[in-house]
């Protein structure tokens, strides 16, 4: 009898409820039990897990490693998918292995390269992957100089933190004076250069920004599955062009992604993002973790989370080729259940009896072709679109 697999996801994104769904619906029909931890009691990943704990606050990276090792021992974790404190955790891979836990994450050298976007750009440029022009700005004068250089070349300048994940901190520079027009409608990513420069001059904390041209669509996120032997087992591009999304196997995107994943040893799941600078695809970002939209590869008949867990367990399936590319789609929001809330006693007395919540459906809703489940969730289930009037990139 094949034993069940126990997987732990720590303080991860809400979208990874889909990652968890796919592990349970694996094509091997293997029993999977999922442990989740988070700092937010209302994270949907806690409700979706078989067992869940709230994480302690205020731990140092070293303290968090000790907490993680204790979780792995007590919960008999087979595969740990770390997001929070990934760098500190992978530096102790041998300790986790001694506890019987495989880490589904790259080695510490690869994590270190891509933690700092400036170091990352220098490193990938050295192996021949095109990157956009960029400047590092730690002062107001450096920021203004970078913006002026970009504008002189005909670009619109933007910036983001030199380290960080996703689009957190991304802003586009404008010289249009602040006015009431900026207070209408929804908040905008555009910020006035003079306001940003003044904020940097007043800051008492260190600032480290990457300034670069605003890149154009399409955006292509290449999801890669790479083995410990540095060979890519799977690479599929997810295209984004406005609301429309799709898939691509175009080597313009896949070849540089493979070069990065294999060259830097991005073992297991990584996500490598490109956009256009004029007519040329250039690197935008590299994530040393599974992407929030990874589950969308199910529309291509691929269960990437399960393939990654198998690889971490030493069950190498070899090169994976998608049986088909799914049709173009868009992303809509939907409900997911949460764990029952527990109010502090003084709030419970003030609030009185709470109305019961509407019961959630026992099973997620599925639509789409056979082999391509599309789950209703908090922010990222896919829905098909009509055929595009223009060719897909």
CSV table of C-alpha atoms in Angstrom, one decimal:
chain,number,residue,atom,x,y,z
A,1,UNK,CA,0.0,0.0,0.0
A,2,UNK,CA,1.4,3.4,-1.0
A,3,UNK,CA,1.6,5.7,2.0
A,4,UNK,CA,0.0,9.1,2.0
A,5,UNK,CA,2.1,12.3,1.4
A,6,UNK,CA,2.1,15.1,4.0
A,7,UNK,CA,2.8,18.5,2.5
A,8,UNK,CA,3.2,21.8,4.4
A,9,UNK,CA,2.7,25.3,3.0
A,10,UNK,CA,3.8,28.2,5.3
A,11,UNK,CA,2.4,31.7,5.2
A,12,UNK,CA,1.6,31.6,1.5
A,13,UNK,CA,-0.7,33.5,-0.8
A,14,UNK,CA,-4.4,33.0,-0.8
A,15,UNK,CA,-4.3,31.7,-4.4
A,16,UNK,CA,-2.4,28.6,-3.2
A,17,UNK,CA,-5.7,27.1,-2.2
A,18,UNK,CA,-5.7,26.0,-5.8
A,19,UNK,CA,-2.2,24.5,-5.4
A,20,UNK,CA,-3.7,22.5,-2.5
A,21,UNK,CA,-6.7,21.4,-4.5
A,22,UNK,CA,-4.4,20.1,-7.3
A,23,UNK,CA,-2.3,18.1,-4.8
A,24,UNK,CA,-5.4,16.3,-3.6
A,25,UNK,CA,-6.7,15.6,-7.2
A,26,UNK,CA,-3.3,14.2,-8.3
A,27,UNK,CA,-3.3,11.8,-11.3
A,28,UNK,CA,-1.5,9.2,-9.2
A,29,UNK,CA,-4.6,9.0,-7.0
A,30,UNK,CA,-2.2,9.2,-4.0
A,31,UNK,CA,-3.5,10.3,-0.6
A,32,UNK,CA,-2.3,13.8,0.3
A,33,UNK,CA,-2.7,15.5,3.6
A,34,UNK,CA,-1.9,19.2,3.8
A,35,UNK,CA,-0.7,21.3,6.7
A,36,UNK,CA,-0.9,25.1,6.5
A,37,UNK,CA,0.4,27.8,8.8
A,38,UNK,CA,-0.2,31.6,8.5
A,39,UNK,CA,-0.1,34.8,10.5
A,40,UNK,CA,-3.7,35.7,9.5
A,41,UNK,CA,-6.4,33.5,11.1
A,42,UNK,CA,-8.7,34.4,8.1
A,43,UNK,CA,-6.4,33.2,5.4
A,44,UNK,CA,-8.3,30.8,3.2
A,45,UNK,CA,-5.3,28.4,3.1
A,46,UNK,CA,-5.9,27.6,6.7
A,47,UNK,CA,-9.5,26.6,6.0
A,48,UNK,CA,-8.5,24.6,3.0
A,49,UNK,CA,-5.8,22.5,4.9
A,50,UNK,CA,-6.3,19.3,6.7
A,51,UNK,CA,-4.4,20.7,9.7
A,52,UNK,CA,-3.5,24.3,10.4
A,53,UNK,CA,-1.7,26.4,12.9
A,54,UNK,CA,-1.3,30.2,13.5
A,55,UNK,CA,2.4,31.1,13.2
A,56,UNK,CA,4.1,32.9,16.1
A,57,UNK,CA,4.9,36.6,15.4
A,58,UNK,CA,8.2,38.3,15.8
A,59,UNK,CA,10.5,35.4,15.2
A,60,UNK,CA,13.9,36.1,13.7
A,61,UNK,CA,14.8,34.1,10.6
A,62,UNK,CA,16.9,31.8,12.8
A,63,UNK,CA,14.0,31.4,15.2
A,64,UNK,CA,11.7,30.7,12.4
A,65,UNK,CA,13.9,27.9,11.2
A,66,UNK,CA,13.7,26.3,14.6
A,67,UNK,CA,9.9,26.7,14.5
A,68,UNK,CA,9.8,25.1,11.1
A,69,UNK,CA,11.9,22.1,12.1
A,70,UNK,CA,9.7,21.5,15.0
A,71,UNK,CA,6.6,21.7,12.8
A,72,UNK,CA,8.2,19.1,10.4
A,73,UNK,CA,9.0,16.7,13.2
A,74,UNK,CA,5.7,17.0,15.0
A,75,UNK,CA,3.6,16.9,11.9
A,76,UNK,CA,5.7,14.3,10.1
A,77,UNK,CA,6.0,16.5,7.0
A,78,UNK,CA,7.3,14.8,3.8
A,79,UNK,CA,7.5,17.9,1.6
A,80,UNK,CA,7.8,21.5,2.8
A,81,UNK,CA,7.0,24.4,0.4
A,82,UNK,CA,8.5,27.4,2.1
A,83,UNK,CA,7.6,31.0,1.2
A,84,UNK,CA,8.2,33.0,4.3
A,85,UNK,CA,11.9,33.1,5.3
A,86,UNK,CA,12.8,30.9,2.3
A,87,UNK,CA,16.4,32.0,2.3
A,88,UNK,CA,17.0,31.0,5.9
A,89,UNK,CA,15.1,27.7,5.5
A,90,UNK,CA,17.0,26.4,2.5
A,91,UNK,CA,20.3,27.1,4.2
A,92,UNK,CA,19.3,24.3,6.6
A,93,UNK,CA,18.3,21.8,4.0
A,94,UNK,CA,20.4,19.1,5.7
A,95,UNK,CA,18.6,19.6,9.0
A,96,UNK,CA,15.2,19.2,7.3
A,97,UNK,CA,16.4,16.1,5.5
A,98,UNK,CA,17.5,14.6,8.8
A,99,UNK,CA,13.9,15.3,10.1
A,100,UNK,CA,12.6,13.4,7.0
A,101,UNK,CA,11.4,16.5,5.2
A,102,UNK,CA,12.3,17.4,1.6
A,103,UNK,CA,12.3,21.1,0.8
A,104,UNK,CA,10.5,22.1,-2.4
A,105,UNK,CA,12.7,25.1,-3.0
A,106,UNK,CA,16.0,26.0,-4.7
A,107,UNK,CA,19.5,25.9,-3.0
A,108,UNK,CA,20.6,28.9,-1.0
A,109,UNK,CA,22.9,30.2,-3.7
A,110,UNK,CA,20.0,30.5,-6.2
A,111,UNK,CA,17.7,32.2,-3.7
A,112,UNK,CA,20.4,34.7,-2.8
A,113,UNK,CA,21.0,35.7,-6.4
A,114,UNK,CA,17.3,36.5,-7.0
A,115,UNK,CA,16.6,38.1,-3.7
A,116,UNK,CA,18.2,41.3,-4.9
A,117,UNK,CA,16.9,42.4,-8.3
A,118,UNK,CA,20.0,44.4,-9.1
A,119,UNK,CA,22.2,41.4,-8.5
A,120,UNK,CA,19.7,39.3,-10.5
A,121,UNK,CA,19.8,41.6,-13.5
A,122,UNK,CA,23.6,41.6,-13.5
A,123,UNK,CA,23.8,37.8,-13.2
A,124,UNK,CA,21.3,37.0,-16.0
A,125,UNK,CA,22.8,39.6,-18.3
A,126,UNK,CA,26.2,37.9,-17.9
A,127,UNK,CA,24.7,34.7,-19.3
A,128,UNK,CA,23.2,36.5,-22.3
A,129,UNK,CA,19.6,37.1,-21.2
A,130,UNK,CA,18.4,40.5,-22.3
A,131,UNK,CA,17.4,42.9,-19.4
A,132,UNK,CA,16.0,46.4,-19.6
A,133,UNK,CA,18.2,49.4,-18.7
A,134,UNK,CA,18.2,50.0,-15.0
A,135,UNK,CA,19.6,52.2,-12.3
A,136,UNK,CA,19.8,51.7,-8.5
A,137,UNK,CA,18.6,54.7,-6.5
A,138,UNK,CA,19.2,55.1,-2.8
A,139,UNK,CA,18.9,58.9,-2.7
A,140,UNK,CA,16.6,61.5,-4.3
A,141,UNK,CA,19.4,62.8,-6.5
A,142,UNK,CA,20.0,59.2,-7.9
A,143,UNK,CA,16.3,58.8,-8.5
A,144,UNK,CA,16.0,62.1,-10.4
A,145,UNK,CA,19.1,61.3,-12.5
A,146,UNK,CA,17.7,57.8,-13.4
A,147,UNK,CA,14.4,59.3,-14.4
A,148,UNK,CA,16.0,62.0,-16.6
A,149,UNK,CA,18.2,59.4,-18.3
A,150,UNK,CA,15.2,57.2,-19.1
A,151,UNK,CA,13.1,60.2,-20.3
A,152,UNK,CA,16.0,61.3,-22.6
A,153,UNK,CA,15.8,57.9,-24.2
A,154,UNK,CA,12.1,58.2,-24.8
A,155,UNK,CA,10.9,55.9,-21.9
A,156,UNK,CA,8.5,56.4,-19.1
A,157,UNK,CA,10.2,55.7,-15.8
A,158,UNK,CA,9.0,53.4,-13.1
A,159,UNK,CA,10.5,52.0,-10.0
A,160,UNK,CA,10.1,49.1,-7.5
A,161,UNK,CA,12.0,47.9,-4.4
A,162,UNK,CA,15.3,46.3,-5.2
A,163,UNK,CA,14.1,43.3,-3.1
A,164,UNK,CA,10.6,42.1,-2.7
A,165,UNK,CA,8.0,39.8,-4.3
A,166,UNK,CA,5.2,40.4,-6.8
A,167,UNK,CA,4.2,43.9,-7.7
A,168,UNK,CA,4.5,45.3,-4.2
A,169,UNK,CA,5.9,48.8,-4.3
A,170,UNK,CA,5.7,49.2,-8.1
A,171,UNK,CA,5.0,52.8,-9.2
A,172,UNK,CA,5.1,54.7,-12.4
A,173,UNK,CA,6.7,58.2,-12.4
A,174,UNK,CA,4.8,61.2,-13.8
A,175,UNK,CA,5.7,64.9,-13.9
A,176,UNK,CA,2.0,65.9,-14.0
A,177,UNK,CA,1.4,68.1,-10.9
A,178,UNK,CA,-0.8,66.6,-8.2
A,179,UNK,CA,-4.4,67.8,-8.6
A,180,UNK,CA,-8.0,66.9,-7.8
A,181,UNK,CA,-8.0,64.7,-10.9
A,182,UNK,CA,-5.7,62.3,-8.9
A,183,UNK,CA,-8.4,61.9,-6.3
A,184,UNK,CA,-11.2,60.8,-8.6
A,185,UNK,CA,-11.8,57.2,-9.6
A,186,UNK,CA,-9.6,54.4,-8.2
A,187,UNK,CA,-6.1,54.9,-6.8
A,188,UNK,CA,-3.5,55.0,-9.6
A,189,UNK,CA,0.1,53.5,-9.7
A,190,UNK,CA,1.3,56.9,-11.0
A,191,UNK,CA,3.2,59.1,-8.5
A,192,UNK,CA,4.7,62.6,-9.0
A,193,UNK,CA,8.4,62.7,-9.3
A,194,UNK,CA,8.7,65.7,-6.9
A,195,UNK,CA,6.7,64.0,-4.2
A,196,UNK,CA,8.8,60.8,-4.4
A,197,UNK,CA,12.1,62.8,-4.4
A,198,UNK,CA,10.9,64.8,-1.3
A,199,UNK,CA,9.9,61.6,0.5
A,200,UNK,CA,13.3,60.2,-0.1
A,201,UNK,CA,15.0,63.3,1.2
A,202,UNK,CA,12.9,63.2,4.4
A,203,UNK,CA,13.3,59.4,4.9
A,204,UNK,CA,15.1,58.3,8.0
A,205,UNK,CA,15.2,54.7,6.8
A,206,UNK,CA,17.4,53.4,4.0
A,207,UNK,CA,15.9,53.3,0.6
A,208,UNK,CA,16.9,50.9,-2.2
A,209,UNK,CA,15.0,51.2,-5.5
A,210,UNK,CA,15.4,49.8,-8.9
A,211,UNK,CA,14.5,52.4,-11.6
A,212,UNK,CA,13.8,51.2,-15.1
A,213,UNK,CA,11.6,51.9,-18.2
A,214,UNK,CA,8.0,50.9,-18.0
A,215,UNK,CA,7.8,47.7,-20.1
A,216,UNK,CA,5.0,46.9,-22.5
A,217,UNK,CA,2.7,44.0,-22.9
A,218,UNK,CA,2.4,41.1,-23.4
A,219,UNK,CA,3.7,39.9,-20.1
A,220,UNK,CA,4.7,36.3,-20.2
A,221,UNK,CA,5.3,34.3,-17.0
A,222,UNK,CA,7.1,31.1,-17.6
A,223,UNK,CA,6.5,28.4,-15.0
A,224,UNK,CA,9.4,26.1,-14.8
A,225,UNK,CA,9.9,22.7,-13.0
A,226,UNK,CA,13.6,22.0,-12.6
A,227,UNK,CA,15.3,18.9,-11.1
A,228,UNK,CA,18.2,18.8,-8.7
A,229,UNK,CA,20.3,17.9,-11.7
A,230,UNK,CA,19.6,21.4,-13.1
A,231,UNK,CA,17.6,20.1,-16.0
A,232,UNK,CA,14.2,21.7,-16.7
A,233,UNK,CA,11.4,19.1,-16.8
A,234,UNK,CA,8.6,21.5,-17.6
A,235,UNK,CA,8.3,25.0,-19.1
A,236,UNK,CA,5.1,26.7,-20.1
A,237,UNK,CA,4.5,30.4,-20.6
A,238,UNK,CA,1.3,32.1,-19.4
A,239,UNK,CA,0.6,35.2,-21.4
A,240,UNK,CA,-1.1,38.3,-20.1
A,241,UNK,CA,-2.4,41.1,-22.3
A,242,UNK,CA,-4.9,43.2,-20.5
A,243,UNK,CA,-7.8,41.1,-19.4
A,244,UNK,CA,-7.0,38.3,-21.9
A,245,UNK,CA,-4.7,35.5,-20.8
A,246,UNK,CA,-3.4,32.4,-22.6
A,247,UNK,CA,-0.5,30.0,-22.9
A,248,UNK,CA,2.5,29.8,-25.2
A,249,UNK,CA,5.4,27.5,-26.0
A,250,UNK,CA,7.2,30.1,-28.1
A,251,UNK,CA,10.9,29.7,-27.7
A,252,UNK,CA,11.4,33.5,-27.5
A,253,UNK,CA,10.1,33.2,-23.9
A,254,UNK,CA,11.0,29.6,-23.0
A,255,UNK,CA,14.6,29.5,-24.1
A,256,UNK,CA,15.8,32.4,-21.9
A,257,UNK,CA,13.7,31.0,-19.0
A,258,UNK,CA,15.3,27.6,-19.3
A,259,UNK,CA,18.7,29.2,-19.5
A,260,UNK,CA,18.1,31.0,-16.2
A,261,UNK,CA,16.5,28.0,-14.4
A,262,UNK,CA,19.2,25.6,-15.5
A,263,UNK,CA,22.1,28.1,-15.2
A,264,UNK,CA,21.3,29.2,-11.6
A,265,UNK,CA,19.9,25.9,-10.4
A,266,UNK,CA,16.3,27.1,-9.7
A,267,UNK,CA,15.3,23.6,-8.5
A,268,UNK,CA,11.6,22.6,-8.3
A,269,UNK,CA,9.1,25.4,-9.1
A,270,UNK,CA,10.1,28.9,-10.3
A,271,UNK,CA,8.4,31.6,-12.2
A,272,UNK,CA,10.4,33.8,-14.7
A,273,UNK,CA,8.6,36.9,-16.1
A,274,UNK,CA,9.3,38.8,-19.3
A,275,UNK,CA,7.8,41.9,-21.0
A,276,UNK,CA,8.6,43.8,-24.1
A,277,UNK,CA,11.1,46.6,-24.5
A,278,UNK,CA,10.3,47.8,-28.0
A,279,UNK,CA,10.4,44.7,-30.1
A,280,UNK,CA,12.5,42.6,-27.8
A,281,UNK,CA,11.4,40.4,-24.8
A,282,UNK,CA,13.4,41.3,-21.7
A,283,UNK,CA,13.5,39.9,-18.2
A,284,UNK,CA,11.2,41.5,-15.7
A,285,UNK,CA,11.5,39.4,-12.6
A,286,UNK,CA,12.4,35.9,-11.3
A,287,UNK,CA,10.5,34.2,-8.5
A,288,UNK,CA,12.2,31.3,-6.7
A,289,UNK,CA,8.8,30.0,-5.6
A,290,UNK,CA,5.6,28.7,-7.2
A,291,UNK,CA,3.6,31.4,-8.9
A,292,UNK,CA,0.1,32.2,-7.6
A,293,UNK,CA,-1.3,31.5,-11.1
A,294,UNK,CA,0.5,28.1,-11.4
A,295,UNK,CA,-2.8,26.2,-11.1
A,296,UNK,CA,-3.9,27.7,-14.4
A,297,UNK,CA,-1.6,25.2,-16.2
A,298,UNK,CA,-4.4,22.7,-15.5
A,299,UNK,CA,-6.1,24.2,-18.6
A,300,UNK,CA,-3.2,22.6,-20.5
A,301,UNK,CA,-3.7,19.2,-18.8
A,302,UNK,CA,-0.8,19.7,-16.4
A,303,UNK,CA,-0.7,19.2,-12.7
A,304,UNK,CA,2.5,21.1,-11.9
A,305,UNK,CA,2.2,21.1,-8.1
A,306,UNK,CA,1.9,17.3,-8.0
A,307,UNK,CA,4.8,16.8,-10.4
A,308,UNK,CA,6.9,19.0,-8.2
A,309,UNK,CA,6.1,17.0,-5.1
A,310,UNK,CA,6.9,13.8,-6.9
A,311,UNK,CA,10.3,15.2,-7.9
A,312,UNK,CA,11.0,16.3,-4.4
A,313,UNK,CA,10.2,12.8,-3.2
A,314,UNK,CA,12.7,11.3,-5.8
A,315,UNK,CA,9.9,10.1,-8.1
A,316,UNK,CA,11.3,11.7,-11.2
A,317,UNK,CA,8.8,11.5,-14.1
A,318,UNK,CA,11.3,12.9,-16.7
A,319,UNK,CA,10.4,15.6,-19.2
A,320,UNK,CA,6.8,16.7,-19.1
A,321,UNK,CA,5.1,17.9,-22.3
A,322,UNK,CA,1.6,19.5,-22.1
A,323,UNK,CA,-0.8,17.4,-24.1
A,324,UNK,CA,-2.5,20.6,-25.3
A,325,UNK,CA,-2.6,24.4,-24.8
A,326,UNK,CA,-5.8,25.6,-23.2
A,327,UNK,CA,-7.9,28.3,-24.8
A,328,UNK,CA,-7.6,32.0,-23.9
A,329,UNK,CA,-9.2,32.9,-20.6
A,330,UNK,CA,-9.8,35.6,-18.0
A,331,UNK,CA,-9.7,35.6,-14.2
A,332,UNK,CA,-12.7,36.2,-12.0
A,333,UNK,CA,-13.2,36.2,-8.2
A,334,UNK,CA,-15.3,33.8,-6.2
A,335,UNK,CA,-15.9,32.7,-2.6
A,336,UNK,CA,-13.9,30.3,-0.5
A,337,UNK,CA,-14.9,29.2,3.0
A,338,UNK,CA,-12.9,30.4,6.1
A,339,UNK,CA,-12.4,28.8,9.4
A,340,UNK,CA,-15.1,29.7,12.1
A,341,UNK,CA,-14.2,33.0,13.7
A,342,UNK,CA,-13.7,33.3,17.4
A,343,UNK,CA,-14.4,36.7,18.9
A,344,UNK,CA,-12.7,37.8,22.1
A,345,UNK,CA,-15.1,37.6,25.1
A,346,UNK,CA,-15.6,41.3,25.5
A,347,UNK,CA,-16.5,41.7,21.8
A,348,UNK,CA,-18.8,38.7,21.9
A,349,UNK,CA,-20.8,40.3,24.7
A,350,UNK,CA,-21.1,43.6,22.8
A,351,UNK,CA,-22.0,41.9,19.5
A,352,UNK,CA,-24.5,39.4,20.8
A,353,UNK,CA,-25.6,36.4,18.7
A,354,UNK,CA,-24.1,36.3,15.2
A,355,UNK,CA,-26.2,35.4,12.2
A,356,UNK,CA,-25.2,32.1,10.7
A,357,UNK,CA,-23.1,32.3,7.5
A,358,UNK,CA,-24.5,30.9,4.3
A,359,UNK,CA,-23.1,27.4,4.0
A,360,UNK,CA,-20.4,26.9,1.4
A,361,UNK,CA,-20.8,24.2,-1.2
A,362,UNK,CA,-19.2,20.9,-0.2
A,363,UNK,CA,-17.2,20.7,-3.4
A,364,UNK,CA,-15.6,23.4,-5.6
A,365,UNK,CA,-17.4,24.1,-8.8
A,366,UNK,CA,-15.7,22.8,-11.9
A,367,UNK,CA,-16.2,23.9,-15.5
A,368,UNK,CA,-14.2,23.4,-18.6
A,369,UNK,CA,-12.8,20.5,-20.7
A,370,UNK,CA,-12.0,17.2,-19.1
A,371,UNK,CA,-8.6,17.2,-17.5
A,372,UNK,CA,-8.6,21.0,-17.1
A,373,UNK,CA,-10.4,21.8,-13.7
A,374,UNK,CA,-11.2,25.4,-13.0
A,375,UNK,CA,-11.9,26.0,-9.4
A,376,UNK,CA,-13.9,28.8,-7.9
A,377,UNK,CA,-11.7,30.7,-5.4
A,378,UNK,CA,-10.7,34.0,-3.8
A,379,UNK,CA,-9.1,35.7,-6.8
A,380,UNK,CA,-7.8,33.5,-9.5
A,381,UNK,CA,-10.1,30.9,-11.1
A,382,UNK,CA,-10.1,31.0,-14.9
A,383,UNK,CA,-13.0,31.5,-17.2
A,384,UNK,CA,-12.7,31.0,-21.0
A,385,UNK,CA,-12.9,33.9,-23.4
A,386,UNK,CA,-14.0,34.1,-27.0
A,387,UNK,CA,-11.3,33.6,-29.6
A,388,UNK,CA,-9.0,36.6,-29.9
A,389,UNK,CA,-9.3,38.8,-33.0
A,390,UNK,CA,-5.5,39.2,-33.0
A,391,UNK,CA,-3.0,36.4,-33.0
A,392,UNK,CA,-1.7,35.3,-29.6
A,393,UNK,CA,1.9,36.0,-28.8
